[in-house]
PDB file of C-alpha atoms and ligand atoms in Angstrom:
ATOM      1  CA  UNK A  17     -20.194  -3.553   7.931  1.00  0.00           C
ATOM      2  CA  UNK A  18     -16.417  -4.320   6.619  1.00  0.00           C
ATOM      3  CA  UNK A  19     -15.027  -1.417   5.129  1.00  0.00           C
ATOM      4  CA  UNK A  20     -11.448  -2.085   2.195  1.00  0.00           C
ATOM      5  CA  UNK A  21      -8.991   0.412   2.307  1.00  0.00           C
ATOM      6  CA  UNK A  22      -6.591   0.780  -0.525  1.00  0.00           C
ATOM      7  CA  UNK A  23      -3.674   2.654  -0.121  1.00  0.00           C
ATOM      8  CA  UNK A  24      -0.853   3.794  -2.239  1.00  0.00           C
ATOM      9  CA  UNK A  25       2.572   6.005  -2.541  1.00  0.00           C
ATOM     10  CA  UNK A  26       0.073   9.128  -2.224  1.00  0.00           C
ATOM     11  CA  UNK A  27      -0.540   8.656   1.680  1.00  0.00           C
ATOM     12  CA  UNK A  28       2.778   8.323   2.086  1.00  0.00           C
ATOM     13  CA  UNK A  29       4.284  11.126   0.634  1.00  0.00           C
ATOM     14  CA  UNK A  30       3.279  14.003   3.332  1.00  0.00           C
ATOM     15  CA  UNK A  31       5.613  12.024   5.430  1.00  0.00           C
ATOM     16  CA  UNK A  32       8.527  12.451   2.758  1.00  0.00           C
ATOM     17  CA  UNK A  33       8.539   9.478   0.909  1.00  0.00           C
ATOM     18  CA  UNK A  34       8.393  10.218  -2.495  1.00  0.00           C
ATOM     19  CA  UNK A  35       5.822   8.632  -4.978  1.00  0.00           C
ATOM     20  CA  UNK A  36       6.405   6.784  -8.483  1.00  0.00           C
ATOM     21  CA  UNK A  37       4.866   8.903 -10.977  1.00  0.00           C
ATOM     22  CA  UNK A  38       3.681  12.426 -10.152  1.00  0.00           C
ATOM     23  CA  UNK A  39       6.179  15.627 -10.344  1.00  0.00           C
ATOM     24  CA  UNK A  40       9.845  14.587  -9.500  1.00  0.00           C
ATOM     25  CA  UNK A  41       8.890  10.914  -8.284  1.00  0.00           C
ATOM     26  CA  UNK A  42      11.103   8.422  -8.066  1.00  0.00           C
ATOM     27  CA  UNK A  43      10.797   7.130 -11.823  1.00  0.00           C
ATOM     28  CA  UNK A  44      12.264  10.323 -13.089  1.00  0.00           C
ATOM     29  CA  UNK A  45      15.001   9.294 -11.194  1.00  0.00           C
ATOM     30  CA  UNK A  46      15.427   5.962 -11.904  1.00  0.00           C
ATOM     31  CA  UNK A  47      15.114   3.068 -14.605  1.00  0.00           C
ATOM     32  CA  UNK A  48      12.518   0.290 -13.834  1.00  0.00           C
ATOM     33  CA  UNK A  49      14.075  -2.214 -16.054  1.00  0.00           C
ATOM     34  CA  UNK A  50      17.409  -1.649 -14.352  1.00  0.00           C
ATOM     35  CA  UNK A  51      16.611  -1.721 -10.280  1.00  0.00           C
ATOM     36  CA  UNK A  52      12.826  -3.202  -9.747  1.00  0.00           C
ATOM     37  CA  UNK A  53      12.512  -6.257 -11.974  1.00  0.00           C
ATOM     38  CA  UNK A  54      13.180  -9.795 -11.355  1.00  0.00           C
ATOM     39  CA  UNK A  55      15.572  -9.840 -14.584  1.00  0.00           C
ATOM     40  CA  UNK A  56      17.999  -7.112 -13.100  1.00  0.00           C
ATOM     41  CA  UNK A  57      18.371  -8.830  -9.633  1.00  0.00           C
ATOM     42  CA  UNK A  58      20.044 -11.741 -11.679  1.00  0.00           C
ATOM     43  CA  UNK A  59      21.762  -9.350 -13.975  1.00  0.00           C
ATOM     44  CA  UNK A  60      23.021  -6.985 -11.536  1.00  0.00           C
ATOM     45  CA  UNK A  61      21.703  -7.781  -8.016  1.00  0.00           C
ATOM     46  CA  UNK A  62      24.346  -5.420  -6.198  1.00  0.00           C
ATOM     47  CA  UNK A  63      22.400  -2.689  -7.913  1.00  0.00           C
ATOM     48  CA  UNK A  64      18.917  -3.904  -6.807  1.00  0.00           C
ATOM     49  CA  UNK A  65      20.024  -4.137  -3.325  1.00  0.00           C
ATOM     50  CA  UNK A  66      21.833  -0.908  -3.384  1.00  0.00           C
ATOM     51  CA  UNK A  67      18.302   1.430  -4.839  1.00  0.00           C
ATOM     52  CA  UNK A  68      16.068  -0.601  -1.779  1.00  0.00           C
ATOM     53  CA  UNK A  69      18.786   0.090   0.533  1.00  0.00           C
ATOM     54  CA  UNK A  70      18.407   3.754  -0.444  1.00  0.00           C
ATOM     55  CA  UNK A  71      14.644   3.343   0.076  1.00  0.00           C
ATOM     56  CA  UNK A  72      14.836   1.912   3.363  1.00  0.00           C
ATOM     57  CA  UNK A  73      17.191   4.433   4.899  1.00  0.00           C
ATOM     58  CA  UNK A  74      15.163   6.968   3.401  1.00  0.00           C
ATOM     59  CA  UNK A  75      11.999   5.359   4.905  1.00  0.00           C
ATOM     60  CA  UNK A  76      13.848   4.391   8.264  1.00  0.00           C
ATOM     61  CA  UNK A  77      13.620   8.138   9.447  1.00  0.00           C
ATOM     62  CA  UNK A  78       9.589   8.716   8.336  1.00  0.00           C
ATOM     63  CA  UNK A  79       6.477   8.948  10.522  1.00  0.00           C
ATOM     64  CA  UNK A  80       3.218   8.703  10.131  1.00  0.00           C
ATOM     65  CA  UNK A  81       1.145  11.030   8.697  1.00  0.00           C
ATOM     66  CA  UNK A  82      -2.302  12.422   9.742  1.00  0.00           C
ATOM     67  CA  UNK A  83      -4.217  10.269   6.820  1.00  0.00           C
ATOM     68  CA  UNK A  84      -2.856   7.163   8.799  1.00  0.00           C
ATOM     69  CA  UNK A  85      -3.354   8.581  12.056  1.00  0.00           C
ATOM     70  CA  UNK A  86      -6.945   8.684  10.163  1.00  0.00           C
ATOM     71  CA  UNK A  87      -7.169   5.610   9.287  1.00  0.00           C
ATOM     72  CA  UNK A  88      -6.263   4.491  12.379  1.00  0.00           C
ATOM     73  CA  UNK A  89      -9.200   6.009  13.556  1.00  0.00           C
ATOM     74  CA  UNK A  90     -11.643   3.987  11.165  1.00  0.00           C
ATOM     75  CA  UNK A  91     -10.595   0.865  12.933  1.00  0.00           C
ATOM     76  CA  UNK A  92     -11.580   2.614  16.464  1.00  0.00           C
ATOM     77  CA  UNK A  93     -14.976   3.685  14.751  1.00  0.00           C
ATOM     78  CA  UNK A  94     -16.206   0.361  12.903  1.00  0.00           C
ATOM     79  CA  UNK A  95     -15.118  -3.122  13.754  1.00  0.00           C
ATOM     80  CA  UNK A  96     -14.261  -4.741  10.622  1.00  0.00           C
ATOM     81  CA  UNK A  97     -11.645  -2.618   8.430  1.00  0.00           C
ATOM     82  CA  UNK A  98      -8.878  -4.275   6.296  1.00  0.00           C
ATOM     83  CA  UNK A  99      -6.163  -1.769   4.574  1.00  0.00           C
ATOM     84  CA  UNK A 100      -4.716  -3.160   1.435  1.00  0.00           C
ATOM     85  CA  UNK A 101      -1.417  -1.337   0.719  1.00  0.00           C
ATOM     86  CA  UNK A 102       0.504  -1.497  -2.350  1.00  0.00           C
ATOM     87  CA  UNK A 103       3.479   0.561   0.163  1.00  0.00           C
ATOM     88  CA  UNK A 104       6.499  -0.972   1.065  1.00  0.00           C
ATOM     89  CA  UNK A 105       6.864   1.552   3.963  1.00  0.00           C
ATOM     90  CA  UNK A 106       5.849   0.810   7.567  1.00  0.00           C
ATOM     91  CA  UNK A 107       4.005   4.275   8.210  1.00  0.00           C
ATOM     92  CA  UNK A 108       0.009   2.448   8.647  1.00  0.00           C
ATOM     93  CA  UNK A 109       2.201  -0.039  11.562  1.00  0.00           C
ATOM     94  CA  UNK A 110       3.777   2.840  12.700  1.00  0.00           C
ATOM     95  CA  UNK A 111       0.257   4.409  13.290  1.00  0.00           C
ATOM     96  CA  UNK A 112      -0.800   1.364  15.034  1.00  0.00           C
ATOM     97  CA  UNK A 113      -3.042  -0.067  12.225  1.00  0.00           C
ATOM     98  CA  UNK A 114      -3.654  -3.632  13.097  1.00  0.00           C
ATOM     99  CA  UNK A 115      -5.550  -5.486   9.740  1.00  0.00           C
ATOM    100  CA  UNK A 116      -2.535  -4.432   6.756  1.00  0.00           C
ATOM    101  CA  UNK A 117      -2.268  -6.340   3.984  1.00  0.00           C
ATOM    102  CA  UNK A 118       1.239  -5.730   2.212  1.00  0.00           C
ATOM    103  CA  UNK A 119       0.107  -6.975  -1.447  1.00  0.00           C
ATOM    104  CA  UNK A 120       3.821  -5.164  -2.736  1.00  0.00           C
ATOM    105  CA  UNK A 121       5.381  -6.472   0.307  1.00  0.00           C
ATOM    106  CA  UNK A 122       7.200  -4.955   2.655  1.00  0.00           C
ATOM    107  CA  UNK A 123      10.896  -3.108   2.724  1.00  0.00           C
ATOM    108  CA  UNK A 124      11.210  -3.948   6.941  1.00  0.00           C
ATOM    109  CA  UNK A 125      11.595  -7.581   5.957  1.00  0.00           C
ATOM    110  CA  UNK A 126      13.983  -9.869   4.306  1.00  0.00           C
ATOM    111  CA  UNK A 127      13.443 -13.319   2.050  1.00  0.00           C
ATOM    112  CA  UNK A 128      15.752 -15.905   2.358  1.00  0.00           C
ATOM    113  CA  UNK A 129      17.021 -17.021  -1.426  1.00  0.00           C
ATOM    114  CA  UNK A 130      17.598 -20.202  -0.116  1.00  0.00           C
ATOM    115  CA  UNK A 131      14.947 -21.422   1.137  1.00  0.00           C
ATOM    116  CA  UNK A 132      11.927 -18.690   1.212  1.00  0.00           C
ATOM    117  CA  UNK A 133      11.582 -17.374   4.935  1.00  0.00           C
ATOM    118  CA  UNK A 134      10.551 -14.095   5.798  1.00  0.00           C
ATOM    119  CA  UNK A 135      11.802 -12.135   8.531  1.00  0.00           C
ATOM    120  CA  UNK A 136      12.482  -8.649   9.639  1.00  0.00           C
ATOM    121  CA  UNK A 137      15.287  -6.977   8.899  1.00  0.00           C
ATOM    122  CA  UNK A 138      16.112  -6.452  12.704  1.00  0.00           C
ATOM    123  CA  UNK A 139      16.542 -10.183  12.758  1.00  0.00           C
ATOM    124  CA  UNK A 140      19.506 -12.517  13.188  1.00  0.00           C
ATOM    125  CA  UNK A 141      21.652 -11.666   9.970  1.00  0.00           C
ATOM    126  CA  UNK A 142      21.438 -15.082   8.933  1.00  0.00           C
ATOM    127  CA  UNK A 143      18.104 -16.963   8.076  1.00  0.00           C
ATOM    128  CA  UNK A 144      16.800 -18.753  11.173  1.00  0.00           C
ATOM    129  CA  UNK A 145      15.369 -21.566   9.318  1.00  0.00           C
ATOM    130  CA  UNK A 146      18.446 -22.793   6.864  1.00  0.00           C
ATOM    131  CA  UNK A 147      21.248 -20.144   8.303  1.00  0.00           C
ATOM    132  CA  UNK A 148      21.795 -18.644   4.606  1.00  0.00           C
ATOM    133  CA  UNK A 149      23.202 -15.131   5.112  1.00  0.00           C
ATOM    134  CA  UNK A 150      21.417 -14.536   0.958  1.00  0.00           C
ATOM    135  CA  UNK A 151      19.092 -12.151   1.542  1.00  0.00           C
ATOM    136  CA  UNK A 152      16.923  -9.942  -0.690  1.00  0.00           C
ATOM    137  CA  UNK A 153      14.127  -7.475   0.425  1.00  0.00           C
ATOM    138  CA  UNK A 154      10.634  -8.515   0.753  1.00  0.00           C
ATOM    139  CA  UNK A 155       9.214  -6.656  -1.783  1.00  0.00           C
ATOM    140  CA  UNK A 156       7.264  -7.159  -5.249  1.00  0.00           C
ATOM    141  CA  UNK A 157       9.221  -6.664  -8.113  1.00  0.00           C
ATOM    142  CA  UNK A 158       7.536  -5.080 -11.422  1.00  0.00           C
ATOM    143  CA  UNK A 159       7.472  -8.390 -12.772  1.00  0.00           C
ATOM    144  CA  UNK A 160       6.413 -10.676  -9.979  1.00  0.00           C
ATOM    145  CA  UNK A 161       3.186 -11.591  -8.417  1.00  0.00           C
ATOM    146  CA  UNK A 162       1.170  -9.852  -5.698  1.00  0.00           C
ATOM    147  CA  UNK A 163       1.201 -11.665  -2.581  1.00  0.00           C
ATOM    148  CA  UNK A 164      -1.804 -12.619  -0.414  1.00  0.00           C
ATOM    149  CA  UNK A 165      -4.408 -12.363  -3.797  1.00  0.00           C
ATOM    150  CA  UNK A 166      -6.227 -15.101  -2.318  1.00  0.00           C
ATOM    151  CA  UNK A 167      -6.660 -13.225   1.014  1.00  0.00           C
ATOM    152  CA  UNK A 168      -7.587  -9.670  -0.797  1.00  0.00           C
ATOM    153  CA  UNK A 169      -9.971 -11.141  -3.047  1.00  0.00           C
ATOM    154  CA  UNK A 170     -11.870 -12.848  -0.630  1.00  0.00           C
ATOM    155  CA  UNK A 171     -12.120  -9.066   1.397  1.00  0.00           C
ATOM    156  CA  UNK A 172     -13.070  -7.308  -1.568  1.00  0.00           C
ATOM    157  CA  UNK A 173     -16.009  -9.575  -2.144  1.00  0.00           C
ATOM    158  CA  UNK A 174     -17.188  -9.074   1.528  1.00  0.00           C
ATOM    159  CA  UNK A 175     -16.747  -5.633   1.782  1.00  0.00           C
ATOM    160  CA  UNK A 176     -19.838  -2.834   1.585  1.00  0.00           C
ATOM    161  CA  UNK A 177     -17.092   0.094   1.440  1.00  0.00           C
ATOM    162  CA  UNK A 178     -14.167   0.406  -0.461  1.00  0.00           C
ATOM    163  CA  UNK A 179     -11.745   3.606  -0.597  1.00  0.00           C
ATOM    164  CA  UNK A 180      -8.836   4.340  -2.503  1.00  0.00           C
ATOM    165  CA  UNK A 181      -6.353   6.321  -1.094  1.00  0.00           C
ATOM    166  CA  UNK A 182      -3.442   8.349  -3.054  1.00  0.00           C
ATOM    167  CA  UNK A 183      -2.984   5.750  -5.598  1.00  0.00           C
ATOM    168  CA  UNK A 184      -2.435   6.690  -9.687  1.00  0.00           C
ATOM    169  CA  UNK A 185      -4.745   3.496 -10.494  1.00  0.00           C
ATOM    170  CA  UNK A 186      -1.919   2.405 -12.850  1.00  0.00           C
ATOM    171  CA  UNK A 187      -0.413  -1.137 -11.263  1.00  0.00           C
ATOM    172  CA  UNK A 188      -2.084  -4.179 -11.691  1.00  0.00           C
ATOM    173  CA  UNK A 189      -4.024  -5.787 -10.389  1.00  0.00           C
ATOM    174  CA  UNK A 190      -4.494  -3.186  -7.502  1.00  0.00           C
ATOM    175  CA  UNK A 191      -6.100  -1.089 -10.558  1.00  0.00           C
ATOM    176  CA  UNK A 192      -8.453  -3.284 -11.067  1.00  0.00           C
ATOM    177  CA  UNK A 193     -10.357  -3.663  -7.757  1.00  0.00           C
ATOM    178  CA  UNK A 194     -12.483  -0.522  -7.857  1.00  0.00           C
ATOM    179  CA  UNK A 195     -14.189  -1.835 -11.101  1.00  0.00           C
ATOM    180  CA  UNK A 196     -14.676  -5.661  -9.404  1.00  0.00           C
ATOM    181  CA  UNK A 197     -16.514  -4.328  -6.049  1.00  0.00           C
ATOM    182  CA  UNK A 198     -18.699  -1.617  -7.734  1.00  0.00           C
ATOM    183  CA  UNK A 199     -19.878  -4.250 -10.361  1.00  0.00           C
ATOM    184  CA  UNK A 200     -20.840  -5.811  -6.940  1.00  0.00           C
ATOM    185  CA  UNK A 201     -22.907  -2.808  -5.744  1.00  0.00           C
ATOM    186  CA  UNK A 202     -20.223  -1.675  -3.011  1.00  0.00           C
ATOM    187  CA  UNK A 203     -20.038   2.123  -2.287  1.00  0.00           C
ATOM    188  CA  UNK A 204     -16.430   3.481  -3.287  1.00  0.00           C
ATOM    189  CA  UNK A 205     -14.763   6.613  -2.704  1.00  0.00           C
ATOM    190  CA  UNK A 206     -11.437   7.946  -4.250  1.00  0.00           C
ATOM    191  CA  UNK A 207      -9.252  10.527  -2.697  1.00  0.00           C
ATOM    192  CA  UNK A 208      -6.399  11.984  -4.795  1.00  0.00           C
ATOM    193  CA  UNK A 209      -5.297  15.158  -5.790  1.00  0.00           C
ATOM    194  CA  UNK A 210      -6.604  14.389  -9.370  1.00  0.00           C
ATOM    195  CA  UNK A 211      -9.093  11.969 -11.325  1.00  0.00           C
ATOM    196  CA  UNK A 212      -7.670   8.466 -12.331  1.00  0.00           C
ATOM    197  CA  UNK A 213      -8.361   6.444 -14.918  1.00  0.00           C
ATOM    198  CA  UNK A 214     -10.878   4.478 -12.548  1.00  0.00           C
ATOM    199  CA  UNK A 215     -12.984   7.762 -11.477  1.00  0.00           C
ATOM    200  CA  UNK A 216     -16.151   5.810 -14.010  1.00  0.00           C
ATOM    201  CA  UNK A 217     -16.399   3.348 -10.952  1.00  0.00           C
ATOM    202  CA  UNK A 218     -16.216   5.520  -7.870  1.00  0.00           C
ATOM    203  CA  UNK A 219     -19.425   7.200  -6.271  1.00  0.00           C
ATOM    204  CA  UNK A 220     -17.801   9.795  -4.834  1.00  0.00           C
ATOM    205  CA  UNK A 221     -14.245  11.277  -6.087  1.00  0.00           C
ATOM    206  CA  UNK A 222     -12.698  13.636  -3.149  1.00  0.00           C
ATOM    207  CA  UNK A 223      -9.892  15.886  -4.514  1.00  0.00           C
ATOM    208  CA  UNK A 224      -7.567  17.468  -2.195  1.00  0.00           C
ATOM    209  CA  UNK A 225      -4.296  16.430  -0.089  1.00  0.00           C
ATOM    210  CA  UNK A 226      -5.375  12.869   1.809  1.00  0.00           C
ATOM    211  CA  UNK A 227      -4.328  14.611   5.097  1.00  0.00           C
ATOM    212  CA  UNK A 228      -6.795  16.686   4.897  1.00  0.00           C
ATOM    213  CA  UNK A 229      -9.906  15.219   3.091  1.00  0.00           C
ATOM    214  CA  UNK A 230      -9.667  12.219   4.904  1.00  0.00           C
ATOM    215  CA  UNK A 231     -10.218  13.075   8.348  1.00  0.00           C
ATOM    216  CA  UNK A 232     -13.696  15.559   7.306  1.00  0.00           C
ATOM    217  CA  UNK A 233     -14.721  12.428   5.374  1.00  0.00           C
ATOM    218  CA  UNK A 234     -14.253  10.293   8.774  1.00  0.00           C
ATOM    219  CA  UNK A 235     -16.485  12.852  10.671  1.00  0.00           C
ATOM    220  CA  UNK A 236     -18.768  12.950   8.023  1.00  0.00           C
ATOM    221  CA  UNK A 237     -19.215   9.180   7.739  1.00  0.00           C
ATOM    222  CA  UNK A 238     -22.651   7.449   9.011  1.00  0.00           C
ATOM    223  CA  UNK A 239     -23.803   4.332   9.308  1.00  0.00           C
ATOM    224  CA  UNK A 240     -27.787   3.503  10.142  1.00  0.00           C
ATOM    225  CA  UNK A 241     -29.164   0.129   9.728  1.00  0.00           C
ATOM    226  CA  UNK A 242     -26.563  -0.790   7.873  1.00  0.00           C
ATOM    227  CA  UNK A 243     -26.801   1.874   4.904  1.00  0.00           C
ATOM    228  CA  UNK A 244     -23.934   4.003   4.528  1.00  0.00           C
ATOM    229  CA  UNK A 245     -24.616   7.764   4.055  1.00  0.00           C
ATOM    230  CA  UNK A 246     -21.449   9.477   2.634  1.00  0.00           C
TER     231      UNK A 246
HETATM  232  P1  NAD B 514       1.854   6.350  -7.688  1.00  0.00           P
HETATM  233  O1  NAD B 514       3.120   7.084  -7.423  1.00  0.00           O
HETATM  234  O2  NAD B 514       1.654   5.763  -9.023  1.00  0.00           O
HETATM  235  O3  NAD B 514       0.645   7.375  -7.455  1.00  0.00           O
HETATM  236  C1  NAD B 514       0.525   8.185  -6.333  1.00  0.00           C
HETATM  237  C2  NAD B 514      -0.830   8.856  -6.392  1.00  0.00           C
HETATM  238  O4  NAD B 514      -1.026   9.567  -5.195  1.00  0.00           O
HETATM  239  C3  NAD B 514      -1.006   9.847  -7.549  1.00  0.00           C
HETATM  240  O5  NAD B 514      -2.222   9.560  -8.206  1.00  0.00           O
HETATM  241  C4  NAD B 514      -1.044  11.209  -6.852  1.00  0.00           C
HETATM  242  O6  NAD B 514      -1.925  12.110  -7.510  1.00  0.00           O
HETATM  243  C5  NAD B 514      -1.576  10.842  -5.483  1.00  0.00           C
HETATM  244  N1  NAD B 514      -1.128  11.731  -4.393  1.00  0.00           N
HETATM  245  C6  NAD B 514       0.117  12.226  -4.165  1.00  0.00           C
HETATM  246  N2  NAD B 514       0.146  12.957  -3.040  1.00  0.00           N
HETATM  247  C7  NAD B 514      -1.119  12.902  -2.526  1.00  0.00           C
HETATM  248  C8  NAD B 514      -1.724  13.471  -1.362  1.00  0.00           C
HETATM  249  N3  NAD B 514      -1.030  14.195  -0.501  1.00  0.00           N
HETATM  250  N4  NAD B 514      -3.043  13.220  -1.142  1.00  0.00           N
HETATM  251  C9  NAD B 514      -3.766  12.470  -2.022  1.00  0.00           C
HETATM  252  N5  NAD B 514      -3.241  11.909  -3.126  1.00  0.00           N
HETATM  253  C10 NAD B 514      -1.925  12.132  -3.386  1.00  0.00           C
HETATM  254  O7  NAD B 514       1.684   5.270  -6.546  1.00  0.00           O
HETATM  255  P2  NAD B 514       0.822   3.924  -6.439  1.00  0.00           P
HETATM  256  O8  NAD B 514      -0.502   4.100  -7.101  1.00  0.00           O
HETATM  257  O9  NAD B 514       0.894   3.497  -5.045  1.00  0.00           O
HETATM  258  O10 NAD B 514       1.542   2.817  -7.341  1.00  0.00           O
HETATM  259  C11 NAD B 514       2.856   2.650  -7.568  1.00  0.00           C
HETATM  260  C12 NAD B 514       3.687   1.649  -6.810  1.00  0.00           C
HETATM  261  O11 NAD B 514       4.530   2.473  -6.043  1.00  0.00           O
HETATM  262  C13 NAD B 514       3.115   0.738  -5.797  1.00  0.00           C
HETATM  263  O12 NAD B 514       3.297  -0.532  -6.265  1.00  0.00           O
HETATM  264  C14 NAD B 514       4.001   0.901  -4.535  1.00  0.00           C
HETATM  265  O13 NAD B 514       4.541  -0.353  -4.172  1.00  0.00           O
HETATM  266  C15 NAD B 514       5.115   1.753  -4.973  1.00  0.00           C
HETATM  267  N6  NAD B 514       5.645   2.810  -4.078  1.00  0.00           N
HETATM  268  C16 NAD B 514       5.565   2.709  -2.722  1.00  0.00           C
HETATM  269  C17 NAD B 514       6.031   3.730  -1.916  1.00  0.00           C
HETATM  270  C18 NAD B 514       5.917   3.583  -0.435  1.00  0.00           C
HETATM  271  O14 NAD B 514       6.033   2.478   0.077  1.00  0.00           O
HETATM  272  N7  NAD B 514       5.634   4.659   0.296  1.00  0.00           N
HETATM  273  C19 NAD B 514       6.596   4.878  -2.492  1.00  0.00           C
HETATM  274  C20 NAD B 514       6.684   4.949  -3.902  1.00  0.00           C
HETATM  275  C21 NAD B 514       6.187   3.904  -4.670  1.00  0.00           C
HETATM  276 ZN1   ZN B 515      16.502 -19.763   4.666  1.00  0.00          ZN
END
């Protein structure tokens, strides 16, 4: 049985990292078109640099919470779990996850703007492929392309379970993957504080903070002959 995980800013916000859009998020605090798009990195990249180097210092000091301590716990219980997260944080490595996608990318890394290499931010300080010192984070602009769509796609149509975990359902095309595995008969489950706009395509919607619904739905979870009771 493989079993999809989607996470997003809601898991990671018992751990102090604030989300985009609910009460006092980080959009209330900041314009879009001016730090997070591909247009104001050339128009004013000191800027861009300067809000993710607020991020990661804010993220540097976080830990884990007990929803990825949870989830952690999913891989121990079933052999085949993949966690697509649209965070840029590090908390589900931190918890020891082992199968995470980063589909928004990932703030611990840098990308070369010469010549496209990837490394982590504890690295040399120049790029060990072409030694350019041109750096920007790793991370998925409003305006750019998800990475590793290919990859994702190919687990969603695989998978027999799917839950979504603390995300608004309102980025694309992470939105859009509840709707493509229930039109394929896979079970889904959504745990938020509150319905989103893709509560038509889940079986079961389970409202309450993540840290604590997910670990009862964990407990709760069986498996017999390969039907899943929820
Ligand atoms: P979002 O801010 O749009 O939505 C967060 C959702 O989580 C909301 O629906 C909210 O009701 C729910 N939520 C908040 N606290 C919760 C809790 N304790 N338990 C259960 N649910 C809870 O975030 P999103 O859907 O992930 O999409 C926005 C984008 O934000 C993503 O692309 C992501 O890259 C980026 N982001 C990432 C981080 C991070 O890395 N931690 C933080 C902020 C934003
Ligand atoms: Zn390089």
């Amino acid at each position: 049985m493989k079993i999809v995980i989607l996470t997003g800013a809601g898991i990671s916000k018992e751990s102090g990292i604030p989300t985009f859009r609910d009460g006092n998020g980080l959009w209330d605090n900041h314009n879009v078109d001016e730090v997070a798009t591909s247009q104001a990195f050339i128009n004013n990249p000191k800027k861009v640099l300067s809000f993710f180097q607020d991020r990661l210092n804010q993220m540097q000091s976080c830990e884990p919470n007990i929803a990825h301590h949870t989830i952690k716990k999913f891989e121990k219980k079933f052999d085949n779990v993949i966690i697509i997260t649209q965070n840029i944080d590090n908390l589900h490595e931190q918890a020891k996850s082992k199968n995470v996608i980063h589909m928004h990318g990932n703030i611990f890394e840098n990308k070369c703007l010469n010549c496209g290499h990837v490394q982590s931010i504890n690295d040399e300080k120049h790029c060990i492929f072409c030694h350019s010192v041109d750096f920007r984070p790793n991370v998925v602009l409003f305006d750019e392309m998800p990475h590793h769509l290919e990859e994702i796609l190919m687990h969603l149509s695989e998978c027999d379970l799917f839950l979504s975990i603390g995300t608004s359902d309102a980025v694309y095309p992470a939105a859009n993957f509840a709707q493509h595995v229930k039109s394929n008969g896979v079970k889904t489950v959504c745990f938020n504080l509150e319905k989103t706009p893709n509560n038509p395509y889940f079986d079961k919607f389970i409202q309450g903070k993540v840290s604590e619904t997910l670990p009862i739905f964990l407990r709760n979870l069986e498996v017999k002959n390969d039907k899943i009771f929820l």
